[in-house]
Structures are given as C-alpha cells and as structure tokens.
C-alpha cells in the first residue's frame, strides 16, 4: 500500500491564500490555527489510520448474531479520532463542537478519507444526520441527539434504498404505524438495503434516519416522512437503553470498501419518532443528502490524491529504459520512468485534477459557510454546483486512480502494491448518494432553471468577471484566456439545452452528462485561474510548480469543453435510436 502523506501545504494554500478563510464568516480562523489543526490530524491519519487501510480491505467486516464487527484496530482508532474532536469541528460549541468553518471541517475530511476511506465512512453520515436534526428536529430531539452526534459517541445513518427502489423514492414501502396512546411514537416495518455503516461496534449507539410512509399518506414522494430510529432506545438519562427492533441481516459482498459494512437493515416494529412534519420527509432528508454529495465528491479526489502519491513514488524509483534525449543518469543501468514524457503526462493529468478538485470542494464548503450565515446567493450557487462537485469529481477521481495504476504498469495490477484497493474503493463514489447520471439529470432538469436560472447567471457573471480582470501577462495568457473560451462553451451549451426545452426533453437530457462534465471543467478552470493568481505571490520554486501544474490542466484538459459542447449540440440523434420498449 502506498505511503500516505497528508497534503497539508496544499490545503493551507487553498484555504488561506486562495479562498482567504480568515476573511470569511469566521475571521478568527487564521493560517496558524489552520496549520496547527491540519498538522495534528495529519499525524493521526498517517500513523494510525493509513496503516489500517490494507488490513481493513483484507479482513473486512463480519456479521455475528446481528452485530457487525469491524476489522482489528478500528475500534481503538475510532475512539482516538473521536477523543480528538475531529468529527465535530464545525458543530455548534453548545453541542460539544468547536464552531469552526465548514471549510476547515472539509479539509480535515480530505485527510481522514485519504488515509482510510472505509474507516472514515463509519462517521461520514453522522455529520449529515447532525445537520438534518439541527435543521428539522424538535428542541427535545436536538438536546438528546446533537451532543452525542457531534463527537460521534453516537453515529448516524441514512436509510432510503429498498430492494424495489433506489433513485425512485416514490416506490418506498416501509411503513410507520402510530403507537396508540404514545406521545408521538411509531413502529417501523420494512427493509432497507445498501446502508453504509448500518451496524458496527465503534460507537455506543447508531441513529438511523429512515424514510417511511404514514397511514393514508399520499402516493409518491409527497407521502414520505422521516423518522429517527436508534439502535438502542435512549434511557431516561439519555444513555443507550433497550435494544430496538432494527437488525442488520446481511453485509453486502462488494468490489471495495471491505472495511466498511454495507448492510441490509430490517425494521420489525422498531420504535421511532417523527423528524420534521408529516409527509415532509424528503425535504428533511435532502438536508442530509446534499451535504453527503459534496462529501462524496471529496472522497473521489482524496483517493486520487493517495493514488497520485503512490504513482509518483513509483515513477521516481522504477528504472526502465533511457530518456529520449539521452541518459538522465548515465551511472545507473536505466533511468527512472519519470523521464518518459508519457509518464509525466499521466502524473500531471492527475496533479492538475487533484489540486483543482481540492480547490473546488473547499470553495463549495465556503459556500456552505456563507449559506449558513444567511447568504441566499451563496445557497443558490451551492445548490447549482453540488451535482457538479459530486459527479465530476468522482468520475475524474476514478480516471485519475486508473492513470496512477497505469503508471505502475503490471505492478499496479497486483494487490500488494495497493493501487488496486484505492481504485476499488474509489469506484463506489460515482454510484452512491445518487449515481452520476442522476446528478447530471438533477443539474439539467432542476438546477439550471431554478428561479429563472438566477444561480447560473450569477455564477457565469462571477467567473466572467474574474476572467476579464487585469492580470500579469503570464496569468492572463495561460489561465484567463483559456478560461474565457471554456466559459463561452458553457454558455453556449446552456443556451442549447434551454432551446430544446419542453418541446424536446429527450434531446436536452441526452446531453445532461456532457453538460455536467463541461460544467465541471469550467469550474476547475476557474479554480486554477484563482490558484494561479494566488501562486503569483509564492517564492520561486513553489510558484513555478503550481503554475506548471495549472498550465498543464488549462492546456491539456480544459479544451475538453469543446468536445462536450459538440456532443450536446448533436442532440438526441446518436443517443436515442435504441428502442427502450424493444423486447431485445
């Protein structure tokens, strides 16, 4: 398994030099504070979590009498992470959190996920559960659950999918029956599948957020309500009490993430209480789901970062052939493969993506902070770019992991080298929390036209204004000019999709995935332009390294916007000849 080194310097550059965290909603969060936090979590991730990554993959989780047992070393490491307060950095101080910006929480999340993604997912949905209860819970629910979720003494899950439905939540059958004579209690009956960390032995309790139907509820998604169903019913003093009637009955055998149990959960009269209003479950659940989609985008590029580190180390150490311009190291029997242009191309493709993705995700986290502070414009932009962050960063993250595996050649196909596990773990990021095709449909069908397209127009104006601003010649030529060209492609694509409109919805939606990819490239181009402006003030070698990586992205990756525009303009001609109703 490649050694993992937390990218503290790059995280600090984005947080402090590009996004200026010290000038945001928490102006007391300066560079020294960020550096101290990231340095300490990096030590924990590198020394405690990364060494468990391979063990988790090999050993996996096991189901014993309805209880999931995690791999050896996981419980002790989880206790250590929780004791440090790392999962609740941006939670409210009155709940035991530290009240720090979500940007910093996301930066810490990259380090923890990069070190051991399967381990980190045990707490990954807890933050979303915290946010959902904070936004929609009663005062009593908030007082009971939020302090325990903030420090992961209790963890949270999200229960949507059932055997007969995934994306189409209107098909949910799990039912909630009122308990006669109780004070708002219900009994849940049904089966949920694909529940990440549905059961484990790491926390005192697990709080399941479950979508279900009340009696006489309307059909479809309008009839869904959200319920809290803890594994152990809270006692009078708030401690875990009697075992609830919810059980993990199966652990899925998966391609990757073996160190995290994906469970089938059976609710056999489990006691639950309503979270939010009756038949308002989907709105409450989306508070959690949208947050998790950004977190999944982060997972995608965090795995790409770890894969890049392994590929770069191998390229420096593996000797094959000679540089095309002559021996780079004549005293050795061969040169490191890093001398070969195609190897450097693959590595720079990975670096250009990973660093741009980091900036984009932390910018999304900055929008979260602004939205929480009441900035409606930031909230609208966040809604617009959420499917882009999730879809584009996971698609490209998987491609980046593949490229890293390719750098290793045959060794990359061998399990002991570790790239196989990274790739297998990363693969699910394009699938869960809504497949990337669903993200593209959400972007085109719902987000583009929201409020008359106000969020898109605002973002186009923001990027266009930045690209048109005066800049040093090198920055203007190598970053801002390409960004303006790509922005023009995005505007043309949006206009074309709008022109299809209601008269030809299949033409519009057949281009949805290309539009998401085009949008993602423009967003990364925007981030690289911002990073280039900030890097211009760095000392010589650091400035050159950053600008070289960005220049590679702008010249070799950003031109893909023209390809995606051409596909969108082709309409449905090449997509729809297959008869969906044909028997075979």
GROMACS .gro file of C-alpha atoms in nm, residues 13-423:
model
  411
   13UNK     CA    1  -0.257   2.726   0.020
   14UNK     CA    2  -0.620   2.684  -0.088
   15UNK     CA    3  -0.773   2.772   0.247
   16UNK     CA    4  -0.556   3.071   0.328
   17UNK     CA    5  -0.413   3.208   0.001
   18UNK     CA    6  -0.690   3.131  -0.249
   19UNK     CA    7  -1.015   3.131  -0.051
   20UNK     CA    8  -0.895   3.356   0.234
   21UNK     CA    9  -1.063   3.173   0.517
   22UNK     CA   10  -0.950   3.450   0.754
   23UNK     CA   11  -1.180   3.697   0.578
   24UNK     CA   12  -1.490   3.480   0.582
   25UNK     CA   13  -1.767   3.420   0.832
   26UNK     CA   14  -1.508   3.318   1.093
   27UNK     CA   15  -1.235   3.577   1.060
   28UNK     CA   16  -1.060   3.443   1.371
   29UNK     CA   17  -0.955   3.131   1.178
   30UNK     CA   18  -0.608   3.237   1.065
   31UNK     CA   19  -0.325   3.048   0.897
   32UNK     CA   20  -0.164   2.947   1.227
   33UNK     CA   21  -0.489   2.796   1.351
   34UNK     CA   22  -0.544   2.607   1.027
   35UNK     CA   23  -0.184   2.485   1.022
   36UNK     CA   24  -0.200   2.358   1.380
   37UNK     CA   25  -0.523   2.168   1.317
   38UNK     CA   26  -0.417   2.016   0.985
   39UNK     CA   27  -0.072   1.920   1.113
   40UNK     CA   28  -0.216   1.736   1.409
   41UNK     CA   29  -0.485   1.550   1.214
   42UNK     CA   30  -0.220   1.462   0.954
   43UNK     CA   31  -0.012   1.295   1.225
   44UNK     CA   32  -0.312   1.093   1.337
   45UNK     CA   33  -0.409   0.997   0.983
   46UNK     CA   34  -0.058   0.896   0.875
   47UNK     CA   35   0.037   0.700   1.185
   48UNK     CA   36  -0.292   0.545   1.297
   49UNK     CA   37  -0.544   0.532   1.011
   50UNK     CA   38  -0.337   0.477   0.697
   51UNK     CA   39  -0.169   0.162   0.837
   52UNK     CA   40  -0.516   0.012   0.896
   53UNK     CA   41  -0.630   0.065   0.538
   54UNK     CA   42  -0.484  -0.255   0.397
   55UNK     CA   43  -0.593  -0.458   0.698
   56UNK     CA   44  -0.949  -0.334   0.658
   57UNK     CA   45  -0.952  -0.443   0.295
   58UNK     CA   46  -0.816  -0.791   0.368
   59UNK     CA   47  -1.004  -0.864   0.689
   60UNK     CA   48  -1.333  -0.689   0.614
   61UNK     CA   49  -1.633  -0.671   0.844
   62UNK     CA   50  -1.821  -0.972   0.975
   63UNK     CA   51  -2.177  -1.021   1.096
   64UNK     CA   52  -2.213  -1.209   1.425
   65UNK     CA   53  -2.560  -1.261   1.574
   66UNK     CA   54  -2.696  -0.942   1.425
   67UNK     CA   55  -2.394  -0.729   1.519
   68UNK     CA   56  -2.128  -0.612   1.277
   69UNK     CA   57  -1.767  -0.647   1.390
   70UNK     CA   58  -1.516  -0.413   1.229
   71UNK     CA   59  -1.156  -0.506   1.140
   72UNK     CA   60  -0.894  -0.533   1.413
   73UNK     CA   61  -0.765  -0.194   1.522
   74UNK     CA   62  -1.068   0.001   1.403
   75UNK     CA   63  -1.240   0.041   1.745
   76UNK     CA   64  -0.928   0.173   1.914
   77UNK     CA   65  -0.850   0.413   1.628
   78UNK     CA   66  -1.212   0.534   1.617
   79UNK     CA   67  -1.202   0.612   1.989
   80UNK     CA   68  -0.883   0.811   1.937
   81UNK     CA   69  -1.029   1.015   1.649
   82UNK     CA   70  -1.345   1.089   1.846
   83UNK     CA   71  -1.148   1.189   2.154
   84UNK     CA   72  -0.969   1.448   1.945
   85UNK     CA   73  -1.298   1.605   1.838
   86UNK     CA   74  -1.208   1.572   1.471
   87UNK     CA   75  -1.557   1.485   1.351
   88UNK     CA   76  -1.727   1.786   1.510
   89UNK     CA   77  -1.504   2.076   1.415
   90UNK     CA   78  -1.786   2.283   1.265
   91UNK     CA   79  -2.058   2.167   1.502
   92UNK     CA   80  -2.201   2.416   1.749
   93UNK     CA   81  -2.000   2.469   2.070
   94UNK     CA   82  -2.314   2.412   2.279
   95UNK     CA   83  -2.320   2.057   2.140
   96UNK     CA   84  -1.952   1.995   2.206
   97UNK     CA   85  -1.827   2.108   1.868
   98UNK     CA   86  -1.571   2.379   1.804
   99UNK     CA   87  -1.777   2.613   1.585
  100UNK     CA   88  -1.507   2.632   1.317
  101UNK     CA   89  -1.582   2.690   0.946
  102UNK     CA   90  -1.713   2.404   0.735
  103UNK     CA   91  -1.417   2.474   0.505
  104UNK     CA   92  -1.181   2.352   0.775
  105UNK     CA   93  -1.403   2.055   0.852
  106UNK     CA   94  -1.383   1.959   0.483
  107UNK     CA   95  -1.005   1.995   0.476
  108UNK     CA   96  -0.978   1.760   0.774
  109UNK     CA   97  -1.222   1.527   0.599
  110UNK     CA   98  -0.991   1.501   0.298
  111UNK     CA   99  -0.704   1.391   0.518
  112UNK     CA  100  -0.910   1.132   0.706
  113UNK     CA  101  -1.068   0.996   0.387
  114UNK     CA  102  -0.738   0.989   0.202
  115UNK     CA  103  -0.576   0.792   0.481
  116UNK     CA  104  -0.855   0.534   0.518
  117UNK     CA  105  -1.180   0.586   0.331
  118UNK     CA  106  -1.356   0.275   0.466
  119UNK     CA  107  -1.276   0.375   0.823
  120UNK     CA  108  -1.386   0.736   0.771
  121UNK     CA  109  -1.726   0.637   0.628
  122UNK     CA  110  -1.826   0.493   0.967
  123UNK     CA  111  -1.860   0.854   1.079
  124UNK     CA  112  -1.924   1.006   0.738
  125UNK     CA  113  -2.304   1.013   0.753
  126UNK     CA  114  -2.308   1.125   1.115
  127UNK     CA  115  -2.238   1.486   1.025
  128UNK     CA  116  -2.528   1.485   0.781
  129UNK     CA  117  -2.756   1.336   1.047
  130UNK     CA  118  -2.644   1.612   1.284
  131UNK     CA  119  -2.731   1.876   1.023
  132UNK     CA  120  -3.072   1.723   0.948
  133UNK     CA  121  -3.171   1.710   1.316
  134UNK     CA  122  -3.035   2.061   1.374
  135UNK     CA  123  -3.248   2.191   1.085
  136UNK     CA  124  -3.568   1.990   1.133
  137UNK     CA  125  -3.568   1.838   1.482
  138UNK     CA  126  -3.766   1.945   1.785
  139UNK     CA  127  -3.592   2.109   2.079
  140UNK     CA  128  -3.605   1.779   2.267
  141UNK     CA  129  -3.458   1.585   1.975
  142UNK     CA  130  -3.180   1.838   1.934
  143UNK     CA  131  -3.096   1.830   2.304
  144UNK     CA  132  -3.082   1.450   2.307
  145UNK     CA  133  -2.908   1.370   1.981
  146UNK     CA  134  -2.688   1.661   1.873
  147UNK     CA  135  -2.427   1.649   2.154
  148UNK     CA  136  -2.383   1.276   2.100
  149UNK     CA  137  -2.359   1.300   1.721
  150UNK     CA  138  -2.119   1.596   1.729
  151UNK     CA  139  -1.844   1.387   1.883
  152UNK     CA  140  -1.954   1.054   1.730
  153UNK     CA  141  -2.028   0.889   2.061
  154UNK     CA  142  -2.337   0.801   1.858
  155UNK     CA  143  -2.316   0.771   1.481
  156UNK     CA  144  -2.583   0.827   1.218
  157UNK     CA  145  -2.703   0.655   0.902
  158UNK     CA  146  -2.932   0.737   0.611
  159UNK     CA  147  -3.195   0.476   0.518
  160UNK     CA  148  -3.352   0.537   0.178
  161UNK     CA  149  -3.296   0.247  -0.062
  162UNK     CA  150  -3.517  -0.062  -0.058
  163UNK     CA  151  -3.497  -0.381  -0.266
  164UNK     CA  152  -3.750  -0.246  -0.517
  165UNK     CA  153  -3.637   0.119  -0.529
  166UNK     CA  154  -3.330   0.336  -0.521
  167UNK     CA  155  -3.345   0.665  -0.707
  168UNK     CA  156  -3.725   0.647  -0.742
  169UNK     CA  157  -3.806   0.707  -0.376
  170UNK     CA  158  -4.175   0.726  -0.455
  171UNK     CA  159  -4.172   0.345  -0.456
  172UNK     CA  160  -4.074   0.319  -0.088
  173UNK     CA  161  -4.287   0.068   0.105
  174UNK     CA  162  -4.151   0.092   0.459
  175UNK     CA  163  -4.442   0.192   0.679
  176UNK     CA  164  -4.473   0.378   1.007
  177UNK     CA  165  -4.765   0.288   1.233
  178UNK     CA  166  -4.860   0.519   1.523
  179UNK     CA  167  -4.837   0.358   1.866
  180UNK     CA  168  -5.177   0.401   2.035
  181UNK     CA  169  -5.162   0.612   2.348
  182UNK     CA  170  -4.797   0.709   2.298
  183UNK     CA  171  -4.657   1.058   2.277
  184UNK     CA  172  -4.573   1.066   1.906
  185UNK     CA  173  -4.417   0.721   1.881
  186UNK     CA  174  -4.431   0.497   1.576
  187UNK     CA  175  -4.341   0.142   1.482
  188UNK     CA  176  -4.142   0.095   1.161
  189UNK     CA  177  -4.187  -0.210   0.938
  190UNK     CA  178  -3.976  -0.266   0.629
  191UNK     CA  179  -3.639  -0.348   0.478
  192UNK     CA  180  -3.366  -0.106   0.374
  193UNK     CA  181  -3.059  -0.204   0.173
  194UNK     CA  182  -2.717  -0.059   0.088
  195UNK     CA  183  -2.694   0.118   0.425
  196UNK     CA  184  -2.336   0.236   0.481
  197UNK     CA  185  -2.218   0.160   0.836
  198UNK     CA  186  -2.568   0.032   0.914
  199UNK     CA  187  -2.421  -0.153   1.209
  200UNK     CA  188  -2.078  -0.163   1.371
  201UNK     CA  189  -1.901  -0.193   1.706
  202UNK     CA  190  -1.738   0.152   1.711
  203UNK     CA  191  -1.997   0.374   1.883
  204UNK     CA  192  -2.234   0.349   2.181
  205UNK     CA  193  -2.538   0.385   1.959
  206UNK     CA  194  -2.640   0.426   1.595
  207UNK     CA  195  -2.917   0.668   1.499
  208UNK     CA  196  -3.095   0.564   1.181
  209UNK     CA  197  -3.273   0.830   0.977
  210UNK     CA  198  -3.542   0.636   0.791
  211UNK     CA  199  -3.780   0.735   0.513
  212UNK     CA  200  -4.118   0.567   0.557
  213UNK     CA  201  -4.490   0.616   0.496
  214UNK     CA  202  -4.756   0.709   0.749
  215UNK     CA  203  -5.101   0.551   0.718
  216UNK     CA  204  -5.311   0.717   0.448
  217UNK     CA  205  -5.008   0.911   0.321
  218UNK     CA  206  -5.025   1.041  -0.039
  219UNK     CA  207  -4.870   0.828  -0.311
  220UNK     CA  208  -4.519   0.900  -0.436
  221UNK     CA  209  -4.256   1.117  -0.273
  222UNK     CA  210  -4.519   1.356  -0.132
  223UNK     CA  211  -4.617   1.083   0.112
  224UNK     CA  212  -4.275   1.024   0.266
  225UNK     CA  213  -4.189   1.112   0.625
  226UNK     CA  214  -3.855   1.096   0.804
  227UNK     CA  215  -3.808   0.907   1.129
  228UNK     CA  216  -3.541   0.869   1.395
  229UNK     CA  217  -3.491   0.504   1.493
  230UNK     CA  218  -3.190   0.447   1.722
  231UNK     CA  219  -3.031   0.105   1.756
  232UNK     CA  220  -3.069   0.137   2.134
  233UNK     CA  221  -3.364   0.332   2.269
  234UNK     CA  222  -3.245   0.622   2.486
  235UNK     CA  223  -3.300   0.574   2.856
  236UNK     CA  224  -3.437   0.849   3.081
  237UNK     CA  225  -3.088   0.986   3.137
  238UNK     CA  226  -3.010   0.985   2.761
  239UNK     CA  227  -2.782   0.682   2.772
  240UNK     CA  228  -2.838   0.382   2.542
  241UNK     CA  229  -3.117   0.168   2.682
  242UNK     CA  230  -3.312  -0.128   2.548
  243UNK     CA  231  -3.228  -0.279   2.210
  244UNK     CA  232  -3.462  -0.156   1.938
  245UNK     CA  233  -3.619  -0.389   1.680
  246UNK     CA  234  -3.382  -0.297   1.397
  247UNK     CA  235  -3.126  -0.554   1.285
  248UNK     CA  236  -2.851  -0.588   1.027
  249UNK     CA  237  -2.936  -0.911   0.850
  250UNK     CA  238  -2.671  -0.911   0.576
  251UNK     CA  239  -2.341  -0.748   0.481
  252UNK     CA  240  -2.308  -0.697   0.108
  253UNK     CA  241  -2.006  -0.852  -0.065
  254UNK     CA  242  -1.862  -0.554  -0.250
  255UNK     CA  243  -1.593  -0.469  -0.502
  256UNK     CA  244  -1.425  -0.241  -0.249
  257UNK     CA  245  -1.465  -0.067   0.087
  258UNK     CA  246  -1.437  -0.401   0.262
  259UNK     CA  247  -1.353  -0.226   0.589
  260UNK     CA  248  -1.698  -0.067   0.597
  261UNK     CA  249  -2.016  -0.272   0.624
  262UNK     CA  250  -2.289  -0.204   0.368
  263UNK     CA  251  -2.590  -0.356   0.541
  264UNK     CA  252  -2.940  -0.479   0.483
  265UNK     CA  253  -3.145  -0.341   0.772
  266UNK     CA  254  -3.475  -0.497   0.878
  267UNK     CA  255  -3.720  -0.289   1.080
  268UNK     CA  256  -3.952  -0.530   1.258
  269UNK     CA  257  -4.165  -0.294   1.462
  270UNK     CA  258  -3.871  -0.071   1.553
  271UNK     CA  259  -3.969   0.222   1.773
  272UNK     CA  260  -3.920   0.560   1.607
  273UNK     CA  261  -4.019   0.924   1.628
  274UNK     CA  262  -4.100   1.169   1.352
  275UNK     CA  263  -3.828   1.414   1.244
  276UNK     CA  264  -3.992   1.723   1.097
  277UNK     CA  265  -4.351   1.733   0.977
  278UNK     CA  266  -4.567   1.451   0.843
  279UNK     CA  267  -4.515   1.388   0.471
  280UNK     CA  268  -4.220   1.632   0.474
  281UNK     CA  269  -3.952   1.365   0.487
  282UNK     CA  270  -3.789   1.424   0.153
  283UNK     CA  271  -3.711   1.790   0.227
  284UNK     CA  272  -3.559   1.691   0.562
  285UNK     CA  273  -3.362   1.406   0.408
  286UNK     CA  274  -3.221   1.633   0.137
  287UNK     CA  275  -3.061   1.845   0.407
  288UNK     CA  276  -2.853   1.539   0.480
  289UNK     CA  277  -2.821   1.411   0.123
  290UNK     CA  278  -2.690   1.734  -0.032
  291UNK     CA  279  -2.421   1.758   0.234
  292UNK     CA  280  -2.323   1.398   0.172
  293UNK     CA  281  -2.299   1.453  -0.204
  294UNK     CA  282  -2.028   1.712  -0.153
  295UNK     CA  283  -1.855   1.475   0.088
  296UNK     CA  284  -1.860   1.203  -0.177
  297UNK     CA  285  -1.700   1.440  -0.428
  298UNK     CA  286  -1.430   1.492  -0.166
  299UNK     CA  287  -1.384   1.116  -0.135
  300UNK     CA  288  -1.333   1.093  -0.510
  301UNK     CA  289  -1.042   1.332  -0.524
  302UNK     CA  290  -0.899   1.222  -0.186
  303UNK     CA  291  -0.849   0.873  -0.329
  304UNK     CA  292  -0.699   1.028  -0.642
  305UNK     CA  293  -0.453   1.216  -0.420
  306UNK     CA  294  -0.344   0.896  -0.249
  307UNK     CA  295  -0.312   0.716  -0.582
  308UNK     CA  296  -0.104   1.002  -0.722
  309UNK     CA  297   0.135   0.981  -0.429
  310UNK     CA  298   0.192   0.611  -0.496
  311UNK     CA  299   0.236   0.665  -0.869
  312UNK     CA  300   0.482   0.950  -0.822
  313UNK     CA  301   0.693   0.747  -0.579
  314UNK     CA  302   0.699   0.454  -0.821
  315UNK     CA  303   0.790   0.677  -1.117
  316UNK     CA  304   1.092   0.810  -0.926
  317UNK     CA  305   1.211   0.468  -0.816
  318UNK     CA  306   1.130   0.232  -1.104
  319UNK     CA  307   1.404   0.217  -1.369
  320UNK     CA  308   1.319   0.127  -1.729
  321UNK     CA  309   1.486   0.250  -2.047
  322UNK     CA  310   1.655   0.583  -2.113
  323UNK     CA  311   1.533   0.937  -2.159
  324UNK     CA  312   1.466   1.012  -2.524
  325UNK     CA  313   1.720   1.297  -2.516
  326UNK     CA  314   1.995   1.079  -2.369
  327UNK     CA  315   2.067   0.904  -2.040
  328UNK     CA  316   1.947   1.116  -1.747
  329UNK     CA  317   2.153   0.910  -1.501
  330UNK     CA  318   2.442   0.755  -1.701
  331UNK     CA  319   2.586   0.585  -1.396
  332UNK     CA  320   2.276   0.374  -1.345
  333UNK     CA  321   2.168   0.077  -1.557
  334UNK     CA  322   1.850   0.262  -1.657
  335UNK     CA  323   1.669   0.589  -1.592
  336UNK     CA  324   1.366   0.629  -1.364
  337UNK     CA  325   1.048   0.606  -1.568
  338UNK     CA  326   0.974   0.964  -1.465
  339UNK     CA  327   1.198   1.073  -1.755
  340UNK     CA  328   0.948   0.943  -2.012
  341UNK     CA  329   0.710   1.211  -2.144
  342UNK     CA  330   0.401   0.991  -2.135
  343UNK     CA  331   0.460   0.904  -1.769
  344UNK     CA  332   0.495   1.272  -1.685
  345UNK     CA  333   0.176   1.341  -1.882
  346UNK     CA  334  -0.019   1.090  -1.673
  347UNK     CA  335   0.121   1.229  -1.350
  348UNK     CA  336   0.046   1.589  -1.447
  349UNK     CA  337  -0.306   1.490  -1.552
  350UNK     CA  338  -0.354   1.353  -1.201
  351UNK     CA  339  -0.196   1.651  -1.031
  352UNK     CA  340  -0.392   1.903  -1.234
  353UNK     CA  341  -0.718   1.730  -1.149
  354UNK     CA  342  -0.645   1.666  -0.782
  355UNK     CA  343  -0.533   2.017  -0.696
  356UNK     CA  344  -0.818   2.174  -0.891
  357UNK     CA  345  -1.069   1.938  -0.728
  358UNK     CA  346  -0.940   2.028  -0.382
  359UNK     CA  347  -0.996   2.397  -0.452
  360UNK     CA  348  -1.342   2.335  -0.597
  361UNK     CA  349  -1.455   2.127  -0.299
  362UNK     CA  350  -1.325   2.375  -0.044
  363UNK     CA  351  -1.491   2.655  -0.240
  364UNK     CA  352  -1.815   2.454  -0.214
  365UNK     CA  353  -1.754   2.428   0.162
  366UNK     CA  354  -1.707   2.805   0.171
  367UNK     CA  355  -2.049   2.841   0.008
  368UNK     CA  356  -2.187   2.621   0.288
  369UNK     CA  357  -2.043   2.862   0.545
  370UNK     CA  358  -2.188   3.163   0.364
  371UNK     CA  359  -2.528   2.996   0.325
  372UNK     CA  360  -2.537   2.914   0.696
  373UNK     CA  361  -2.466   3.282   0.765
  374UNK     CA  362  -2.776   3.377   0.565
  375UNK     CA  363  -2.630   3.450   0.219
  376UNK     CA  364  -2.913   3.346  -0.015
  377UNK     CA  365  -2.698   3.390  -0.326
  378UNK     CA  366  -2.435   3.153  -0.188
  379UNK     CA  367  -2.706   2.898  -0.104
  380UNK     CA  368  -2.836   2.913  -0.462
  381UNK     CA  369  -2.486   2.869  -0.608
  382UNK     CA  370  -2.422   2.579  -0.371
  383UNK     CA  371  -2.738   2.405  -0.490
  384UNK     CA  372  -2.629   2.456  -0.850
  385UNK     CA  373  -2.274   2.321  -0.814
  386UNK     CA  374  -2.349   2.034  -0.573
  387UNK     CA  375  -2.422   1.779  -0.853
  388UNK     CA  376  -2.110   1.905  -1.036
  389UNK     CA  377  -1.888   1.854  -0.732
  390UNK     CA  378  -2.031   1.508  -0.672
  391UNK     CA  379  -2.049   1.389  -1.033
  392UNK     CA  380  -1.745   1.546  -1.197
  393UNK     CA  381  -1.500   1.493  -0.912
  394UNK     CA  382  -1.589   1.127  -0.869
  395UNK     CA  383  -1.581   1.048  -1.242
  396UNK     CA  384  -1.246   1.218  -1.281
  397UNK     CA  385  -1.122   1.082  -0.949
  398UNK     CA  386  -1.172   0.728  -1.076
  399UNK     CA  387  -0.997   0.817  -1.403
  400UNK     CA  388  -0.710   0.959  -1.200
  401UNK     CA  389  -0.681   0.640  -0.995
  402UNK     CA  390  -0.674   0.441  -1.320
  403UNK     CA  391  -0.395   0.663  -1.451
  404UNK     CA  392  -0.197   0.607  -1.132
  405UNK     CA  393  -0.241   0.233  -1.170
  406UNK     CA  394  -0.122   0.263  -1.531
  407UNK     CA  395   0.197   0.439  -1.420
  408UNK     CA  396   0.282   0.130  -1.217
  409UNK     CA  397   0.225  -0.096  -1.517
  410UNK     CA  398   0.200  -0.462  -1.421
  411UNK     CA  399   0.276  -0.380  -1.059
  412UNK     CA  400  -0.037  -0.168  -1.047
  413UNK     CA  401  -0.246  -0.478  -1.117
  414UNK     CA  402  -0.101  -0.662  -0.816
  415UNK     CA  403  -0.297  -0.636  -0.492
  416UNK     CA  404   0.009  -0.599  -0.267
  417UNK     CA  405   0.103  -0.271  -0.436
  418UNK     CA  406  -0.215  -0.106  -0.311
  419UNK     CA  407  -0.336   0.076  -0.624
  420UNK     CA  408  -0.597  -0.191  -0.683
  421UNK     CA  409  -0.756  -0.125  -0.344
  422UNK     CA  410  -0.755   0.251  -0.397
  423UNK     CA  411  -0.927   0.207  -0.732
   0.00000   0.00000   0.00000
